[in-house]
Coordinates of C-alpha atoms and ligand atoms in Angstrom, one line a residue:
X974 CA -64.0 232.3 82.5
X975 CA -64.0 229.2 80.7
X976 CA -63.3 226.2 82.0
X977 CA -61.8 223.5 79.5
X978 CA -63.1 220.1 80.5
X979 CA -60.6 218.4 78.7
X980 CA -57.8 219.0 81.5
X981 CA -60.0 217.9 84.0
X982 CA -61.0 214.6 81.9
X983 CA -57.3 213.6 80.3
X984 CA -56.3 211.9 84.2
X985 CA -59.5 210.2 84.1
X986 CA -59.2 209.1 80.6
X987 CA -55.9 207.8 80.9
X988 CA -56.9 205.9 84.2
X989 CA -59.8 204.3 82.3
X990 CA -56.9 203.4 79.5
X991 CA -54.8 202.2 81.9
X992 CA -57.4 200.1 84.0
X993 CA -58.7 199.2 80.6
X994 CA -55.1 197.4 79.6
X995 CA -55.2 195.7 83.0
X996 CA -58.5 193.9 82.5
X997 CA -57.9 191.0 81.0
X998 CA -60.2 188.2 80.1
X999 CA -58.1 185.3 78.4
X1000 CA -59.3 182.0 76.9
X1001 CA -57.1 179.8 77.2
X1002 CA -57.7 176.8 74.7
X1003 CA -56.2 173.2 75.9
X1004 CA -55.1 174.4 79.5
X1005 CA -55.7 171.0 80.8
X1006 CA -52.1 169.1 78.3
X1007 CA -48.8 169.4 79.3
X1008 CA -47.8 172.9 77.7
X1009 CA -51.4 174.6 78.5
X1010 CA -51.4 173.5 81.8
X1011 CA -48.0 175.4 82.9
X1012 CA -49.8 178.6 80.7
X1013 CA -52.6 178.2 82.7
X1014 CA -50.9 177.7 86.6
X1015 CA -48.3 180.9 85.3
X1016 CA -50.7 183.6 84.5
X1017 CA -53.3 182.5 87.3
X1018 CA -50.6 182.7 90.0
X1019 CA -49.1 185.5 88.2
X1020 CA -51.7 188.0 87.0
X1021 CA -54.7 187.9 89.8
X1022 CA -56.6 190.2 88.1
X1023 CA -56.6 188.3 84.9
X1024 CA -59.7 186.3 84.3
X1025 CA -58.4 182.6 83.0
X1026 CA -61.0 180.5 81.2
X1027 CA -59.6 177.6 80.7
X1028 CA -61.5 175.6 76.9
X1029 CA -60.6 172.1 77.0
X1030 CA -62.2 169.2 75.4
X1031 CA -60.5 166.5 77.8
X1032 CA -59.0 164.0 75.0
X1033 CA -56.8 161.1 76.3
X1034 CA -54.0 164.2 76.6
X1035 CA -56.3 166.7 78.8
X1036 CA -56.0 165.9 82.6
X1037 CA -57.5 167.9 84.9
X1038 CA -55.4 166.7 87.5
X1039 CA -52.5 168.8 85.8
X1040 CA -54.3 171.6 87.2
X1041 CA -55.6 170.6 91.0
X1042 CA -53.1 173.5 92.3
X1043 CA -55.1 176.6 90.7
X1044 CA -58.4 174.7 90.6
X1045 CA -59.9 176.9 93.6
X1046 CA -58.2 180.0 92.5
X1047 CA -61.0 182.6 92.3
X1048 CA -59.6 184.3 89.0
X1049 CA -59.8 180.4 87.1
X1050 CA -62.7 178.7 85.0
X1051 CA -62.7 175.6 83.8
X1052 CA -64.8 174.8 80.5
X1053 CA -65.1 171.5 78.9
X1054 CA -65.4 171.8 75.4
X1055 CA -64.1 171.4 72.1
X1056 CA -62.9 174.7 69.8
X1057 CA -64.4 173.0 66.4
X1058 CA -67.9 173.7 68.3
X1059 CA -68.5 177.4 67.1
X1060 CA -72.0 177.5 69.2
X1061 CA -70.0 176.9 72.6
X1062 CA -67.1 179.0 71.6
X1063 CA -69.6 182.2 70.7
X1064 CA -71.6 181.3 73.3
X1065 CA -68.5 182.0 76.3
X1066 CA -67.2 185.1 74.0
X1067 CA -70.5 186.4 74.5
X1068 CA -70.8 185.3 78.4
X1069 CA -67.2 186.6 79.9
X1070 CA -66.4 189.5 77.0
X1071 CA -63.1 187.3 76.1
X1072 CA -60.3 190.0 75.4
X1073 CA -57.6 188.0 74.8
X1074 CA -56.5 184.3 73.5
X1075 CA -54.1 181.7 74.2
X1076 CA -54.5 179.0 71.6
X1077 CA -52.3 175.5 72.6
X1078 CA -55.5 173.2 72.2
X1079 CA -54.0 170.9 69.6
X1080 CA -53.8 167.5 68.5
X1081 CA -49.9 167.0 69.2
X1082 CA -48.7 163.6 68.5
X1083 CA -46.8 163.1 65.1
X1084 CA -47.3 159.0 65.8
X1085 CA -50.7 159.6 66.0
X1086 CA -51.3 161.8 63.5
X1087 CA -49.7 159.2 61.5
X1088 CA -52.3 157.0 62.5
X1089 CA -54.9 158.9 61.4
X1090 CA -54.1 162.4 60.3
X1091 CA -58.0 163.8 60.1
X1092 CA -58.6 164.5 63.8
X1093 CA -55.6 167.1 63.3
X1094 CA -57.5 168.6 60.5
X1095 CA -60.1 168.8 62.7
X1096 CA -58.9 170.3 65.8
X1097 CA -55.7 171.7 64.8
X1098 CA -57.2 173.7 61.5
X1099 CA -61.3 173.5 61.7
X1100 CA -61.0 174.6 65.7
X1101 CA -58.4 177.3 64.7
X1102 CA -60.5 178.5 62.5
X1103 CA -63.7 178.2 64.7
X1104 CA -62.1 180.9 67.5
X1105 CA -60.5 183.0 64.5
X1106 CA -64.0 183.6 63.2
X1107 CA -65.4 184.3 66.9
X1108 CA -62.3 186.6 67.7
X1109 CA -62.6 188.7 64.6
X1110 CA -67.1 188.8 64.9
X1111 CA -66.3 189.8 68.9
X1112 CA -63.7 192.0 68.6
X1113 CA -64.2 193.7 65.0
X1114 CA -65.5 196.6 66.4
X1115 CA -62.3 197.7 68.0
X1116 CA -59.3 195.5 67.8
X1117 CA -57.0 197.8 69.6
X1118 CA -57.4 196.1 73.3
X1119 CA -57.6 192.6 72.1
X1120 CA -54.8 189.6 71.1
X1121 CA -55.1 186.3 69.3
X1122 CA -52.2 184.6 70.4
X1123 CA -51.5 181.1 68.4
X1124 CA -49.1 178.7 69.7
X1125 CA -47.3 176.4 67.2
X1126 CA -44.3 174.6 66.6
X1127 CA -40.5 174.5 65.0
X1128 CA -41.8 171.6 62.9
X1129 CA -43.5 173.9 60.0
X1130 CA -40.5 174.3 59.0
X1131 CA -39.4 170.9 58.2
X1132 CA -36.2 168.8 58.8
X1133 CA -32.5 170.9 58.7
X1134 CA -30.0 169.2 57.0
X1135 CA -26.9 168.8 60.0
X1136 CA -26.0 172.8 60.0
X1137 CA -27.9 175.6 60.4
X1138 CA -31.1 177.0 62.7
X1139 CA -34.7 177.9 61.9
X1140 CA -35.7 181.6 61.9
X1141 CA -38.7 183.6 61.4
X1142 CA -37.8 183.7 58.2
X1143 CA -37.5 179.6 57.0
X1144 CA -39.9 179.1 54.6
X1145 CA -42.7 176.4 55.3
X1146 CA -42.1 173.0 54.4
X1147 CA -44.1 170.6 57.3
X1148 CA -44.0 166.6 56.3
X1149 CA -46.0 165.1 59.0
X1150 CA -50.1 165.2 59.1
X1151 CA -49.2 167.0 62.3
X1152 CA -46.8 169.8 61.3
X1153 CA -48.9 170.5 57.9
X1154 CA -51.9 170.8 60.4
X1155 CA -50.2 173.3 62.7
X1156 CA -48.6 175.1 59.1
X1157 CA -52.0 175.3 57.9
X1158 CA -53.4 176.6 61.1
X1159 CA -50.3 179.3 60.9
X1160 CA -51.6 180.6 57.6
X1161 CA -55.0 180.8 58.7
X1162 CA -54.0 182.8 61.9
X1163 CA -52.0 185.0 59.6
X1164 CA -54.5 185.2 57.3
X1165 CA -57.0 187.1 59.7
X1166 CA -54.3 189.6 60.5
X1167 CA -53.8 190.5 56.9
X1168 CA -57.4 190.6 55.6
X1169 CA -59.8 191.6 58.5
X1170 CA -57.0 193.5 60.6
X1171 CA -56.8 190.8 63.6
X1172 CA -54.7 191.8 66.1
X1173 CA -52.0 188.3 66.3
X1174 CA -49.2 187.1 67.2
X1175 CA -47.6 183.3 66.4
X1176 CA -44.7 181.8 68.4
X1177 CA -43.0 178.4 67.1
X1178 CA -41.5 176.6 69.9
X1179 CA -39.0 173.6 70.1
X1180 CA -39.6 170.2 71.6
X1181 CA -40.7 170.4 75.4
X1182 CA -40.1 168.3 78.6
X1183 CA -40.9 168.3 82.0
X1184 CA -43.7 167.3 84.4
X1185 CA -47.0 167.0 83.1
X1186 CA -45.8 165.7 79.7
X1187 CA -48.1 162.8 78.3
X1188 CA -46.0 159.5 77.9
X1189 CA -46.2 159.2 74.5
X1190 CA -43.5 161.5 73.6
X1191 CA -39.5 160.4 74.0
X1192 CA -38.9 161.6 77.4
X1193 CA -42.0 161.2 79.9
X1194 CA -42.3 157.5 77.6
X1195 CA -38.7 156.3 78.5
X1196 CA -39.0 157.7 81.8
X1197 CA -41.9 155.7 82.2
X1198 CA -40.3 152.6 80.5
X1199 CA -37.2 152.9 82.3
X1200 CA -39.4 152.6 86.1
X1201 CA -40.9 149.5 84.9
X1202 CA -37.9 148.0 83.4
X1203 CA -39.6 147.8 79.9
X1204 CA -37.5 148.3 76.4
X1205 CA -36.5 152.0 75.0
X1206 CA -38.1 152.1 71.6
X1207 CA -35.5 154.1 69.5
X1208 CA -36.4 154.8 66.3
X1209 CA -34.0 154.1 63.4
X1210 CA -30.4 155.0 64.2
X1211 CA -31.4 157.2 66.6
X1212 CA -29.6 159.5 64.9
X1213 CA -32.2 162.1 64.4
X1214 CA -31.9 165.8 66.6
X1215 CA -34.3 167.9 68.4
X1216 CA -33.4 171.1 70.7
X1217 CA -35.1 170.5 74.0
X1218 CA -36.5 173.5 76.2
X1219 CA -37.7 172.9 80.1
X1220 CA -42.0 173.6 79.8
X1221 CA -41.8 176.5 82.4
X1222 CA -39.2 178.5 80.5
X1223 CA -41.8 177.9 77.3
X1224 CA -44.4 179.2 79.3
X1225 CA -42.0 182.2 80.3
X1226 CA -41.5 183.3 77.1
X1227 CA -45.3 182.9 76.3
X1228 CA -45.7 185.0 79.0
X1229 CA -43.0 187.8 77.5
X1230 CA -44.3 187.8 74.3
X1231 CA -48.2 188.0 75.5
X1232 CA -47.3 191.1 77.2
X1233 CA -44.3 192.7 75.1
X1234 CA -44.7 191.1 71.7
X1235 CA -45.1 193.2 68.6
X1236 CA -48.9 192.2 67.3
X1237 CA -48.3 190.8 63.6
X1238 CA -44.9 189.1 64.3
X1239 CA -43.7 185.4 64.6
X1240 CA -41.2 184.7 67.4
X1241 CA -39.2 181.8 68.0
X1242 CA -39.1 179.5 70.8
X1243 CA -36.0 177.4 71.4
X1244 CA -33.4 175.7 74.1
X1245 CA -29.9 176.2 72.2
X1246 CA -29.6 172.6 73.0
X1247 CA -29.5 169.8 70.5
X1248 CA -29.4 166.0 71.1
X1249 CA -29.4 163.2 69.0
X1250 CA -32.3 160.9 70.1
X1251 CA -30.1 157.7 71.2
X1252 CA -27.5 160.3 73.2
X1253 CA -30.1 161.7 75.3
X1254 CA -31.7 158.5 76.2
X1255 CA -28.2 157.2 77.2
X1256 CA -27.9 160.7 79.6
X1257 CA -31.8 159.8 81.0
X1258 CA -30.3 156.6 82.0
X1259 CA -27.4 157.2 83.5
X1260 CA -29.7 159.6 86.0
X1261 CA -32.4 157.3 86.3
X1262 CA -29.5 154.5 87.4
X1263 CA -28.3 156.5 90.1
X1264 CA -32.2 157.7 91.3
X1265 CA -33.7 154.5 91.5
X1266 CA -30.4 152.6 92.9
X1267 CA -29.3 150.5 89.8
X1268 CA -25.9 150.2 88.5
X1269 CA -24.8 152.3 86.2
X1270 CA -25.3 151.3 82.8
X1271 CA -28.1 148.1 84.0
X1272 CA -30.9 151.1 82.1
X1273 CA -29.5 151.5 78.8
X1274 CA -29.4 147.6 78.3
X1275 CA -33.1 148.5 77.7
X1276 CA -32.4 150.2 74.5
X1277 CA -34.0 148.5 71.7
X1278 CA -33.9 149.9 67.9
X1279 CA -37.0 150.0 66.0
X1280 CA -38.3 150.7 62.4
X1281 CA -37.9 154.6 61.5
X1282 CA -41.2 157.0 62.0
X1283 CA -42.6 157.3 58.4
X1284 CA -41.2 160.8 57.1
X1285 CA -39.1 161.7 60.2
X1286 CA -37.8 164.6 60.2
X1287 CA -33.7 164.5 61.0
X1288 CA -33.2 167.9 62.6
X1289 CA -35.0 170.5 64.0
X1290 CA -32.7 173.5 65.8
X1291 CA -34.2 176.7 66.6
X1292 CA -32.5 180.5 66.6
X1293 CA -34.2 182.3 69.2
X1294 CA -32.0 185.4 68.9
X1295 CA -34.8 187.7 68.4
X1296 CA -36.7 186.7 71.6
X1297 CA -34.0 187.1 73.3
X1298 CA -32.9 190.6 71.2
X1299 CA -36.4 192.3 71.7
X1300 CA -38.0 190.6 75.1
X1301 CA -34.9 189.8 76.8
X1302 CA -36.4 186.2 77.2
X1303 CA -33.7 183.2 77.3
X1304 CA -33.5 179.3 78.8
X1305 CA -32.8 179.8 83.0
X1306 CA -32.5 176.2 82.8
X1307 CA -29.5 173.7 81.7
X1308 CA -30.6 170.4 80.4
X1309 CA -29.0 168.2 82.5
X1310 CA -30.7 170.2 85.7
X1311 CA -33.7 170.1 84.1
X1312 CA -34.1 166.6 82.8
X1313 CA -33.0 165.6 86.9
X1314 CA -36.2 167.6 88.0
X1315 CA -38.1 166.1 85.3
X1316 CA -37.1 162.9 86.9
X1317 CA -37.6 163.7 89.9
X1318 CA -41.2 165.0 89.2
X1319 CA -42.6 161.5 87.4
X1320 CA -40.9 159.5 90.2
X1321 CA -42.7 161.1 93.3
X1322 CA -46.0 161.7 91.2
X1323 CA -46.1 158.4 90.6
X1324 CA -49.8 157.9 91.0
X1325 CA -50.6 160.6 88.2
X1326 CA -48.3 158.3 85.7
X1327 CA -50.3 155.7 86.5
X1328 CA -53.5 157.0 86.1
X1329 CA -52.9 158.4 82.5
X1330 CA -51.0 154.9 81.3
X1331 CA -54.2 152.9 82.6
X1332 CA -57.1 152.3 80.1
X1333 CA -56.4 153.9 77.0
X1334 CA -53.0 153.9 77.0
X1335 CA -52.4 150.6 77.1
X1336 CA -54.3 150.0 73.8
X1337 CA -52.2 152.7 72.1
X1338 CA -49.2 151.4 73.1
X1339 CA -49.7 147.9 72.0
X1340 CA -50.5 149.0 68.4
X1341 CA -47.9 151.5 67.8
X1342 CA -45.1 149.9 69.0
X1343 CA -46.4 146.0 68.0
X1344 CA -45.3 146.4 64.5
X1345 CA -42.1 147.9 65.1
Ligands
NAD1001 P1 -51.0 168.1 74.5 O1 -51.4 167.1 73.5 O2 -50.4 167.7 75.8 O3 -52.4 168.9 75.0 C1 -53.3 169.3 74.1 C2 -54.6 169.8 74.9 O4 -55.5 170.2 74.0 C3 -55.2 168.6 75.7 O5 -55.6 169.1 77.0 C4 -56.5 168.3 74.9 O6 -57.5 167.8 75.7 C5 -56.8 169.6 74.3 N1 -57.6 169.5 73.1 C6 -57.3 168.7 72.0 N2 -58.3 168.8 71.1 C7 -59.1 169.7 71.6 C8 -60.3 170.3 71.0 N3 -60.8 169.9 69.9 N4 -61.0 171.2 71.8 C9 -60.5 171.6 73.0 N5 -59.4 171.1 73.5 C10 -58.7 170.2 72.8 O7 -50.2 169.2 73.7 P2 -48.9 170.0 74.2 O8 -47.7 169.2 74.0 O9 -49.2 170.7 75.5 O10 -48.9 171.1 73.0 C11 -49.7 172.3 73.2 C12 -49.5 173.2 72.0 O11 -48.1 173.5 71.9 C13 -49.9 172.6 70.7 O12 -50.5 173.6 69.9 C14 -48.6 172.1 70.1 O13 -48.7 172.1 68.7 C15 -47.6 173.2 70.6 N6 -46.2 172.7 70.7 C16 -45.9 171.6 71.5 C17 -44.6 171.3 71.7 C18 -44.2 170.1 72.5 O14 -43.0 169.7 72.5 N7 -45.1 169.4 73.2 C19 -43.6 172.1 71.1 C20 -43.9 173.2 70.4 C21 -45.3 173.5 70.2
TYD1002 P1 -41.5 163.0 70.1 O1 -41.3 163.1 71.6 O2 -42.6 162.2 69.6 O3 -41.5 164.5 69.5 P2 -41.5 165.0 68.0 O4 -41.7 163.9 67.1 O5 -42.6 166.0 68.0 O6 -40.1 165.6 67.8 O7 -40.2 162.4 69.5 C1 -38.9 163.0 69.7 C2 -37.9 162.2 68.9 O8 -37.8 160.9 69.5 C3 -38.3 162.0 67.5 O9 -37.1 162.1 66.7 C4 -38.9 160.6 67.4 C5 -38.1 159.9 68.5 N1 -38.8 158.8 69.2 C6 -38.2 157.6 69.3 O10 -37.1 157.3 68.9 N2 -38.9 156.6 70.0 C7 -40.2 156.8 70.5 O11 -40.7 155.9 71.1 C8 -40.7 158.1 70.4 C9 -42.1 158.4 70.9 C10 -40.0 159.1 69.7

């Protein structure tokens, strides 16, 4: 009789399939900011048997100490590095057979990019570019178990007049160095898919918050500002709106469309929660009064209007229907719940805020805000 092997080797193939889809080496790129960070604690907490390599170059943003719960965690690897340098990048491709990608490493700071807009060329395209090419060399010989996943932002799109949301769909029109950085580097990322077949996917999130943030955006800086009794720089009218997601329900999503996301496509990333700038300093406030024992209302005599941001951008509101519609991914958190842990998080780790406003910080601070 004649056997057919083929029986006998389909179970085994579709184990090695199987075991093959559960082996997962991922770089993740800038795991040591505020959003990479909560990326980085999620899927090495969550996924044991994920191999996390965590790229980071350690600029002013990168702290390590965002990290010293997962540090010892025997699936995590810390690299410091920057993504521009192709040698390095190649070089760990090479040593750990990187399967997959998480890209947040970014310059992120519209101020700053302001300032001087060609480090986010640098990092935010060049360094985009520099793991593109190493994905698509390391990988090109069978894309089907691998993923570049880029993270960007809502501001690609531009500024919404005072209706209407962004989609997949809202055509490109970024005004800051920053956002024509991160555009740029969403071309590029889409540009490997459609000319060497590189297996992507892109999500464009809204503004963040919550522990870990760096206190040069609005909320960690006022938070800051507000404990040591310091003035609330609000630009302009204070008129201008941004929709506001908790960092671990970012990283949720990131973590939904890692694993369910369709390779190719774009998802958005948004809160359903708008607030004008000067309203949702008022609300941080009124919290911070009643945490840190002040009357009511002795905070928001800190409030102090300042010249506008050059170009800024009046409204950014996000339509997240189809994460939610495929991936069943939506906010668990309200704002107001999680702008109190937020608080709560800066005041008892006060010792990390003021580590990162020592040194550096200082400097920055003085010049952006001395002209205003
Ligand atoms: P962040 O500034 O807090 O952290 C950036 C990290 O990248 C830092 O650890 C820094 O050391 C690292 N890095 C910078 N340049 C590098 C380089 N050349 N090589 C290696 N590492 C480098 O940024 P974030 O706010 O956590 O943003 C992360 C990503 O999410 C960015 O791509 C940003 O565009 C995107 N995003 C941010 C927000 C937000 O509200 N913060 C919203 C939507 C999307
Ligand atoms: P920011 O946190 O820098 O994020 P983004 O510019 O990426 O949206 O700023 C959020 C909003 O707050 C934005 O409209 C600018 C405004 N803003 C101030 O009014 N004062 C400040 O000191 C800062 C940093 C921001």
């Amino acid at each position: 009789m004649k056997c057919d092997h083929s029986l006998f080797l389909f179970p085994f193939a579709l184990y090695i399939c199987h075991y093959m889809d559960k082996i997962k080496t991922i770089l993740i790129t800038g795991g040591a900011g505020f959003i990479g960070s909560h990326v980085v604690r999620l899927f090495v907490k969550k996924y044991p048997d994920y191999k996390i390599i965590n790229l980071d170059k350690l600029t002013y943003a990168g702290n390590l100490e965002n990290l010293s719960d997962v540090v010892n965690e025997p699936n995590y690897f810390f690299i410091k590095g920057d993504i521009c340098d192709a040698d390095l990048v190649n070089q760990l491709f090479e040593l750990h057979q990187i399967t997959h990608i998480i890209h947040t490493a970014a310059e992120s700071h519209v101020d700053r990019s302001i300032a001087n807009p060609m480090e986010f060329v640098t990092t935010n395209v060049i360094g985009t570019c520099t793991l593109l090419n190493a994905a698509k060399y390391f990988w090109q010989a069978d894309f089907t178990n691998h993923l570049f996943y880029h993270i960007s932002t809502d501001e690609v799109y531009g500024a919404l007049g005072e209706t209407g949301l962004f989609t997949e769909d809202t055509k490109y029109d970024p005004h800051s160095p920053y956002s024509a950085s991160k555009a740029s580097s969403d071309h590029f990322v889409r540009a490997y898919a459609d000319t060497y077949g590189l297996p992507i996917v892109i999500s464009n999130c809204s503004n963040n918050y919550g522990p870990y943030h760096f206190p040069e955006k609005l909320i960690p800086l006022c938070i800051n500002n507000i404990i040591n009794n310091k003035p609330l720089p609000i630009y302009g009218k204070g008129e201008n709106v941004r929709d506001w997601l908790y960092v671990e329900d970012h990283a949720n999503a990131i973590d939904s469309i890692f694993h369910g996301g369709k390779k190719g496509e774009t998802y958005n990333i948004g809160g359903h929660n708008e607030w004008t700038n000067i309203d949702l300093v008022k609300l941080l406030c009124k919290l911070m009064d009643v945490k840190i024992n002040r009357t009511v209302g002795q905070s928001e005599q800190l409030i102090t209007y300042v010249t506008d941001r050059a170009g800024h951008d009046l409204r950014y509101a996000i339509d997240a229907s189809k994460l939610q519609k495929e991936l069943g991914w939506k906010p668990s958190l309200q704002f107001e719940e999680g702008l109190s842990k937020t608080i709560d998080w800066y005041l008892q780790n006060s010792a990390w805020l003021k580590n990162v406003t020592s040194g550096d910080y200082q400097h920055f601070y003085e010049t952006l805000y001395a002209n205003r």
